[in-house]
Amino acid sequence: MKYVEIFIECIGAYFFLIIVLRFLGKKEMSKLSVADLIVFLIISELVTMSIGDDSVDFIQAALAVLVIVILDKMCTYIAMKNKKIKVALEGHPTFIVYKGKLDQEKMATLNYTVDDLCHHLREQGIGSLSEVEFAIMEIDGELSIIESKNSQIELPESLINNGEINYPALKLINRNEDWLMKQLKKHGIDDYTKIFYCLLEKDRLYYIEKEK
């Protein structure tokens, strides 16, 4: 009888986890942030504990999972509305190489060695650091590379994202909000909150306005 119970609980756990993961909306397991990883580890542990363990009821475990999922959804929603909270929960991309210049201080902060960098470059078919214009350590730990020959931008990070100015990005290119507003006014835009996405290319601002 115990084996039958375990069999039924495994089937229930399988379909329950599928529903939970689809609700969370996580598409690529390799692209998880730290917060995402913590949520998945807790969920998997709670469900695993409930299978074949009489001291942990499956319904109780499912309830605990739902609490974690709702909490995650709330944090995600708040993070979408507040950039500071988003950075606190998920971190932010770090430029290892900016305009061809290697930032050794940031590498040391991230415990990221030259061997690590060269390894990732070789994985992307790049033989030398001299070919790299930008190298960005993403929040999921992946290294994004933009080669010098393919670079058409001043900074591979948005200056405006969903109506919010990215002040750290402006600081990185030695610009401020006044400069950004002057550039937008050249395009007849007086309110940056109407901009959905804005990127600085080498000869212009590329932007997309919010849909009405």
PDB file of C-alpha atoms in Angstrom:
ATOM      1  CA  MET A   1       0.000   0.000   0.000  1.00  0.00           C
ATOM      2  CA  LYS A   2       2.923   2.329   0.801  1.00  0.00           C
ATOM      3  CA  TYR A   3       4.312   1.885  -2.717  1.00  0.00           C
ATOM      4  CA  VAL A   4       0.965   2.809  -4.222  1.00  0.00           C
ATOM      5  CA  GLU A   5       0.873   5.987  -2.115  1.00  0.00           C
ATOM      6  CA  ILE A   6       4.382   6.964  -3.246  1.00  0.00           C
ATOM      7  CA  PHE A   7       3.429   6.281  -6.867  1.00  0.00           C
ATOM      8  CA  ILE A   8       0.328   8.486  -6.600  1.00  0.00           C
ATOM      9  CA  GLU A   9       2.252  11.241  -4.778  1.00  0.00           C
ATOM     10  CA  CYS A  10       4.951  11.246  -7.491  1.00  0.00           C
ATOM     11  CA  ILE A  11       2.335  11.672 -10.211  1.00  0.00           C
ATOM     12  CA  GLY A  12       0.650  14.442  -8.238  1.00  0.00           C
ATOM     13  CA  ALA A  13       3.990  16.168  -7.563  1.00  0.00           C
ATOM     14  CA  TYR A  14       4.927  15.977 -11.259  1.00  0.00           C
ATOM     15  CA  PHE A  15       1.786  17.705 -12.509  1.00  0.00           C
ATOM     16  CA  PHE A  16       1.740  20.116  -9.567  1.00  0.00           C
ATOM     17  CA  LEU A  17       5.306  21.278 -10.340  1.00  0.00           C
ATOM     18  CA  ILE A  18       4.496  21.703 -14.032  1.00  0.00           C
ATOM     19  CA  ILE A  19       1.561  23.965 -13.135  1.00  0.00           C
ATOM     20  CA  VAL A  20       3.692  25.936 -10.642  1.00  0.00           C
ATOM     21  CA  LEU A  21       6.580  26.424 -13.081  1.00  0.00           C
ATOM     22  CA  ARG A  22       4.267  27.555 -15.861  1.00  0.00           C
ATOM     23  CA  PHE A  23       2.653  30.019 -13.461  1.00  0.00           C
ATOM     24  CA  LEU A  24       6.071  31.378 -12.512  1.00  0.00           C
ATOM     25  CA  GLY A  25       6.778  31.897 -16.201  1.00  0.00           C
ATOM     26  CA  LYS A  26      10.419  30.768 -16.098  1.00  0.00           C
ATOM     27  CA  LYS A  27      11.463  29.836 -19.595  1.00  0.00           C
ATOM     28  CA  GLU A  28      15.160  28.910 -19.429  1.00  0.00           C
ATOM     29  CA  MET A  29      16.619  27.112 -16.429  1.00  0.00           C
ATOM     30  CA  SER A  30      20.125  28.248 -17.480  1.00  0.00           C
ATOM     31  CA  LYS A  31      19.087  31.904 -17.172  1.00  0.00           C
ATOM     32  CA  LEU A  32      17.973  31.938 -13.551  1.00  0.00           C
ATOM     33  CA  SER A  33      18.846  34.815 -11.267  1.00  0.00           C
ATOM     34  CA  VAL A  34      19.890  34.187  -7.648  1.00  0.00           C
ATOM     35  CA  ALA A  35      16.314  34.833  -6.456  1.00  0.00           C
ATOM     36  CA  ASP A  36      14.914  32.416  -9.069  1.00  0.00           C
ATOM     37  CA  LEU A  37      17.389  29.722  -8.066  1.00  0.00           C
ATOM     38  CA  ILE A  38      16.454  30.048  -4.383  1.00  0.00           C
ATOM     39  CA  VAL A  39      12.744  29.713  -5.224  1.00  0.00           C
ATOM     40  CA  PHE A  40      13.331  26.583  -7.320  1.00  0.00           C
ATOM     41  CA  LEU A  41      15.515  24.959  -4.667  1.00  0.00           C
ATOM     42  CA  ILE A  42      12.938  25.583  -1.930  1.00  0.00           C
ATOM     43  CA  ILE A  43      10.081  24.309  -4.085  1.00  0.00           C
ATOM     44  CA  SER A  44      11.924  21.145  -5.099  1.00  0.00           C
ATOM     45  CA  GLU A  45      12.932  20.440  -1.488  1.00  0.00           C
ATOM     46  CA  LEU A  46       9.397  20.922  -0.162  1.00  0.00           C
ATOM     47  CA  VAL A  47       7.866  18.621  -2.768  1.00  0.00           C
ATOM     48  CA  THR A  48      10.595  15.991  -2.333  1.00  0.00           C
ATOM     49  CA  MET A  49      10.080  15.957   1.444  1.00  0.00           C
ATOM     50  CA  SER A  50       6.383  15.186   0.997  1.00  0.00           C
ATOM     51  CA  ILE A  51       6.934  12.045  -1.090  1.00  0.00           C
ATOM     52  CA  GLY A  52       7.024   8.898   1.009  1.00  0.00           C
ATOM     53  CA  ASP A  53       7.346  10.794   4.288  1.00  0.00           C
ATOM     54  CA  ASP A  54       4.410  10.330   6.656  1.00  0.00           C
ATOM     55  CA  SER A  55       5.503  13.288   8.783  1.00  0.00           C
ATOM     56  CA  VAL A  56       5.040  15.706   5.864  1.00  0.00           C
ATOM     57  CA  ASP A  57       1.640  15.795   4.211  1.00  0.00           C
ATOM     58  CA  PHE A  58       1.581  16.507   0.449  1.00  0.00           C
ATOM     59  CA  ILE A  59      -1.183  19.083   0.914  1.00  0.00           C
ATOM     60  CA  GLN A  60       0.929  20.899   3.511  1.00  0.00           C
ATOM     61  CA  ALA A  61       3.928  20.906   1.181  1.00  0.00           C
ATOM     62  CA  ALA A  62       1.758  22.169  -1.692  1.00  0.00           C
ATOM     63  CA  LEU A  63       0.458  24.983   0.518  1.00  0.00           C
ATOM     64  CA  ALA A  64       4.027  25.955   1.448  1.00  0.00           C
ATOM     65  CA  VAL A  65       4.982  25.969  -2.244  1.00  0.00           C
ATOM     66  CA  LEU A  66       2.025  28.226  -3.068  1.00  0.00           C
ATOM     67  CA  VAL A  67       3.152  30.683  -0.355  1.00  0.00           C
ATOM     68  CA  ILE A  68       6.662  30.776  -1.884  1.00  0.00           C
ATOM     69  CA  VAL A  69       5.240  31.227  -5.394  1.00  0.00           C
ATOM     70  CA  ILE A  70       2.945  34.073  -4.337  1.00  0.00           C
ATOM     71  CA  LEU A  71       5.848  35.745  -2.502  1.00  0.00           C
ATOM     72  CA  ASP A  72       8.028  35.417  -5.603  1.00  0.00           C
ATOM     73  CA  LYS A  73       5.307  36.910  -7.795  1.00  0.00           C
ATOM     74  CA  MET A  74       4.880  39.831  -5.392  1.00  0.00           C
ATOM     75  CA  CYS A  75       8.640  40.501  -5.330  1.00  0.00           C
ATOM     76  CA  THR A  76       8.779  40.310  -9.128  1.00  0.00           C
ATOM     77  CA  TYR A  77       5.926  42.798  -9.453  1.00  0.00           C
ATOM     78  CA  ILE A  78       7.508  45.210  -6.963  1.00  0.00           C
ATOM     79  CA  ALA A  79      10.884  44.867  -8.702  1.00  0.00           C
ATOM     80  CA  MET A  80       9.269  45.811 -12.023  1.00  0.00           C
ATOM     81  CA  LYS A  81       7.987  49.014 -10.432  1.00  0.00           C
ATOM     82  CA  ASN A  82      11.149  49.916  -8.500  1.00  0.00           C
ATOM     83  CA  LYS A  83      14.586  49.625 -10.088  1.00  0.00           C
ATOM     84  CA  LYS A  84      16.450  49.820  -6.757  1.00  0.00           C
ATOM     85  CA  ILE A  85      14.511  46.853  -5.405  1.00  0.00           C
ATOM     86  CA  LYS A  86      15.130  44.970  -8.651  1.00  0.00           C
ATOM     87  CA  VAL A  87      18.882  45.508  -8.315  1.00  0.00           C
ATOM     88  CA  ALA A  88      18.762  44.453  -4.651  1.00  0.00           C
ATOM     89  CA  LEU A  89      16.928  41.216  -5.492  1.00  0.00           C
ATOM     90  CA  GLU A  90      18.556  40.312  -8.796  1.00  0.00           C
ATOM     91  CA  GLY A  91      21.806  42.265  -8.966  1.00  0.00           C
ATOM     92  CA  HIS A  92      22.913  44.101 -12.099  1.00  0.00           C
ATOM     93  CA  PRO A  93      25.140  43.431 -15.132  1.00  0.00           C
ATOM     94  CA  THR A  94      28.826  44.258 -14.687  1.00  0.00           C
ATOM     95  CA  PHE A  95      31.114  45.474 -17.460  1.00  0.00           C
ATOM     96  CA  ILE A  96      34.297  43.395 -17.440  1.00  0.00           C
ATOM     97  CA  VAL A  97      35.435  45.051 -20.663  1.00  0.00           C
ATOM     98  CA  TYR A  98      34.204  48.520 -21.591  1.00  0.00           C
ATOM     99  CA  LYS A  99      35.181  49.984 -24.968  1.00  0.00           C
ATOM    100  CA  GLY A 100      38.064  47.570 -25.250  1.00  0.00           C
ATOM    101  CA  LYS A 101      39.445  48.303 -21.771  1.00  0.00           C
ATOM    102  CA  LEU A 102      39.649  45.521 -19.214  1.00  0.00           C
ATOM    103  CA  ASP A 103      38.444  46.428 -15.715  1.00  0.00           C
ATOM    104  CA  GLN A 104      40.717  44.441 -13.400  1.00  0.00           C
ATOM    105  CA  GLU A 105      39.119  45.890 -10.255  1.00  0.00           C
ATOM    106  CA  LYS A 106      35.661  44.605 -11.170  1.00  0.00           C
ATOM    107  CA  MET A 107      37.115  41.225 -12.092  1.00  0.00           C
ATOM    108  CA  ALA A 108      38.680  40.969  -8.634  1.00  0.00           C
ATOM    109  CA  THR A 109      35.373  41.947  -6.996  1.00  0.00           C
ATOM    110  CA  LEU A 110      33.590  39.155  -8.878  1.00  0.00           C
ATOM    111  CA  ASN A 111      36.409  36.636  -8.241  1.00  0.00           C
ATOM    112  CA  TYR A 112      36.648  36.338 -12.012  1.00  0.00           C
ATOM    113  CA  THR A 113      40.089  35.453 -13.376  1.00  0.00           C
ATOM    114  CA  VAL A 114      41.777  36.067 -16.718  1.00  0.00           C
ATOM    115  CA  ASP A 115      41.641  32.310 -17.323  1.00  0.00           C
ATOM    116  CA  ASP A 116      37.858  32.411 -16.843  1.00  0.00           C
ATOM    117  CA  LEU A 117      37.593  35.288 -19.299  1.00  0.00           C
ATOM    118  CA  CYS A 118      39.784  33.629 -21.932  1.00  0.00           C
ATOM    119  CA  HIS A 119      37.808  30.412 -21.535  1.00  0.00           C
ATOM    120  CA  HIS A 120      34.522  32.202 -22.226  1.00  0.00           C
ATOM    121  CA  LEU A 121      36.042  34.062 -25.173  1.00  0.00           C
ATOM    122  CA  ARG A 122      37.214  30.804 -26.749  1.00  0.00           C
ATOM    123  CA  GLU A 123      33.762  29.301 -26.248  1.00  0.00           C
ATOM    124  CA  GLN A 124      32.375  32.106 -28.415  1.00  0.00           C
ATOM    125  CA  GLY A 125      35.050  31.708 -31.079  1.00  0.00           C
ATOM    126  CA  ILE A 126      37.076  34.765 -30.049  1.00  0.00           C
ATOM    127  CA  GLY A 127      40.825  34.288 -29.949  1.00  0.00           C
ATOM    128  CA  SER A 128      42.001  37.511 -28.333  1.00  0.00           C
ATOM    129  CA  LEU A 129      40.815  40.140 -25.893  1.00  0.00           C
ATOM    130  CA  SER A 130      41.830  42.747 -28.479  1.00  0.00           C
ATOM    131  CA  GLU A 131      38.778  41.697 -30.528  1.00  0.00           C
ATOM    132  CA  VAL A 132      36.361  42.538 -27.692  1.00  0.00           C
ATOM    133  CA  GLU A 133      34.584  45.900 -27.421  1.00  0.00           C
ATOM    134  CA  PHE A 134      32.270  44.960 -24.539  1.00  0.00           C
ATOM    135  CA  ALA A 135      32.166  42.001 -22.158  1.00  0.00           C
ATOM    136  CA  ILE A 136      29.285  42.002 -19.668  1.00  0.00           C
ATOM    137  CA  MET A 137      28.799  39.645 -16.756  1.00  0.00           C
ATOM    138  CA  GLU A 138      25.027  39.168 -16.698  1.00  0.00           C
ATOM    139  CA  ILE A 139      22.968  38.676 -13.550  1.00  0.00           C
ATOM    140  CA  ASP A 140      22.691  34.937 -14.280  1.00  0.00           C
ATOM    141  CA  GLY A 141      26.492  34.557 -14.383  1.00  0.00           C
ATOM    142  CA  GLU A 142      26.731  34.310 -18.167  1.00  0.00           C
ATOM    143  CA  LEU A 143      29.303  36.424 -20.036  1.00  0.00           C
ATOM    144  CA  SER A 144      27.956  38.402 -23.002  1.00  0.00           C
ATOM    145  CA  ILE A 145      30.495  39.464 -25.636  1.00  0.00           C
ATOM    146  CA  ILE A 146      30.249  42.179 -28.296  1.00  0.00           C
ATOM    147  CA  GLU A 147      33.165  42.173 -30.727  1.00  0.00           C
ATOM    148  CA  SER A 148      34.788  45.423 -31.835  1.00  0.00           C
ATOM    149  CA  LYS A 149      34.075  44.750 -35.509  1.00  0.00           C
ATOM    150  CA  ASN A 150      30.355  44.258 -34.808  1.00  0.00           C
ATOM    151  CA  SER A 151      29.840  47.087 -32.333  1.00  0.00           C
ATOM    152  CA  GLN A 152      27.542  49.906 -33.478  1.00  0.00           C
ATOM    153  CA  ILE A 153      26.743  51.211 -30.006  1.00  0.00           C
ATOM    154  CA  GLU A 154      28.338  53.358 -27.335  1.00  0.00           C
ATOM    155  CA  LEU A 155      26.887  51.262 -24.527  1.00  0.00           C
ATOM    156  CA  PRO A 156      25.062  47.916 -24.722  1.00  0.00           C
ATOM    157  CA  GLU A 157      22.693  48.904 -21.925  1.00  0.00           C
ATOM    158  CA  SER A 158      19.521  50.963 -22.140  1.00  0.00           C
ATOM    159  CA  LEU A 159      19.567  54.598 -21.013  1.00  0.00           C
ATOM    160  CA  ILE A 160      15.804  54.493 -20.523  1.00  0.00           C
ATOM    161  CA  ASN A 161      13.876  51.358 -19.681  1.00  0.00           C
ATOM    162  CA  ASN A 162      10.078  51.437 -19.503  1.00  0.00           C
ATOM    163  CA  GLY A 163       9.969  55.146 -18.693  1.00  0.00           C
ATOM    164  CA  GLU A 164      12.792  55.067 -16.119  1.00  0.00           C
ATOM    165  CA  ILE A 165      16.235  56.623 -16.597  1.00  0.00           C
ATOM    166  CA  ASN A 166      19.164  54.285 -16.064  1.00  0.00           C
ATOM    167  CA  TYR A 167      21.419  56.644 -14.084  1.00  0.00           C
ATOM    168  CA  PRO A 168      24.299  54.135 -13.605  1.00  0.00           C
ATOM    169  CA  ALA A 169      24.455  53.737 -17.409  1.00  0.00           C
ATOM    170  CA  LEU A 170      24.547  57.528 -17.880  1.00  0.00           C
ATOM    171  CA  LYS A 171      27.342  57.777 -15.323  1.00  0.00           C
ATOM    172  CA  LEU A 172      29.307  55.116 -17.165  1.00  0.00           C
ATOM    173  CA  ILE A 173      29.363  57.206 -20.352  1.00  0.00           C
ATOM    174  CA  ASN A 174      30.016  60.430 -18.410  1.00  0.00           C
ATOM    175  CA  ARG A 175      26.610  61.905 -19.182  1.00  0.00           C
ATOM    176  CA  ASN A 176      23.714  63.161 -17.042  1.00  0.00           C
ATOM    177  CA  GLU A 177      19.959  63.589 -17.214  1.00  0.00           C
ATOM    178  CA  ASP A 178      20.239  67.098 -18.722  1.00  0.00           C
ATOM    179  CA  TRP A 179      22.278  65.739 -21.619  1.00  0.00           C
ATOM    180  CA  LEU A 180      19.758  62.941 -22.179  1.00  0.00           C
ATOM    181  CA  MET A 181      16.821  65.352 -22.189  1.00  0.00           C
ATOM    182  CA  LYS A 182      18.576  67.589 -24.739  1.00  0.00           C
ATOM    183  CA  GLN A 183      19.065  64.602 -27.012  1.00  0.00           C
ATOM    184  CA  LEU A 184      15.429  63.583 -26.658  1.00  0.00           C
ATOM    185  CA  LYS A 185      14.226  67.121 -27.384  1.00  0.00           C
ATOM    186  CA  LYS A 186      16.075  66.971 -30.704  1.00  0.00           C
ATOM    187  CA  HIS A 187      13.586  64.233 -31.565  1.00  0.00           C
ATOM    188  CA  GLY A 188      10.632  66.270 -30.289  1.00  0.00           C
ATOM    189  CA  ILE A 189      10.302  64.359 -27.016  1.00  0.00           C
ATOM    190  CA  ASP A 190       9.828  66.376 -23.800  1.00  0.00           C
ATOM    191  CA  ASP A 191       8.865  63.564 -21.407  1.00  0.00           C
ATOM    192  CA  TYR A 192      11.216  60.597 -20.956  1.00  0.00           C
ATOM    193  CA  THR A 193       8.499  58.612 -19.151  1.00  0.00           C
ATOM    194  CA  LYS A 194       6.884  58.128 -22.580  1.00  0.00           C
ATOM    195  CA  ILE A 195       9.941  56.199 -23.784  1.00  0.00           C
ATOM    196  CA  PHE A 196       9.804  52.417 -23.527  1.00  0.00           C
ATOM    197  CA  TYR A 197      13.415  51.779 -24.569  1.00  0.00           C
ATOM    198  CA  CYS A 198      16.357  54.027 -25.404  1.00  0.00           C
ATOM    199  CA  LEU A 199      19.878  53.044 -26.430  1.00  0.00           C
ATOM    200  CA  LEU A 200      22.885  55.174 -27.367  1.00  0.00           C
ATOM    201  CA  GLU A 201      24.352  54.176 -30.704  1.00  0.00           C
ATOM    202  CA  LYS A 202      27.575  55.657 -32.091  1.00  0.00           C
ATOM    203  CA  ASP A 203      25.856  58.375 -34.102  1.00  0.00           C
ATOM    204  CA  ARG A 204      22.353  58.664 -32.639  1.00  0.00           C
ATOM    205  CA  LEU A 205      19.820  57.746 -29.971  1.00  0.00           C
ATOM    206  CA  TYR A 206      17.758  54.712 -30.815  1.00  0.00           C
ATOM    207  CA  TYR A 207      14.443  54.730 -28.981  1.00  0.00           C
ATOM    208  CA  ILE A 208      11.008  53.153 -28.911  1.00  0.00           C
ATOM    209  CA  GLU A 209       8.036  55.064 -27.535  1.00  0.00           C
ATOM    210  CA  LYS A 210       5.452  53.424 -25.303  1.00  0.00           C
ATOM    211  CA  GLU A 211       2.349  52.211 -27.024  1.00  0.00           C
ATOM    212  CA  LYS A 212      -0.648  54.479 -26.439  1.00  0.00           C
TER     213      LYS A 212
END
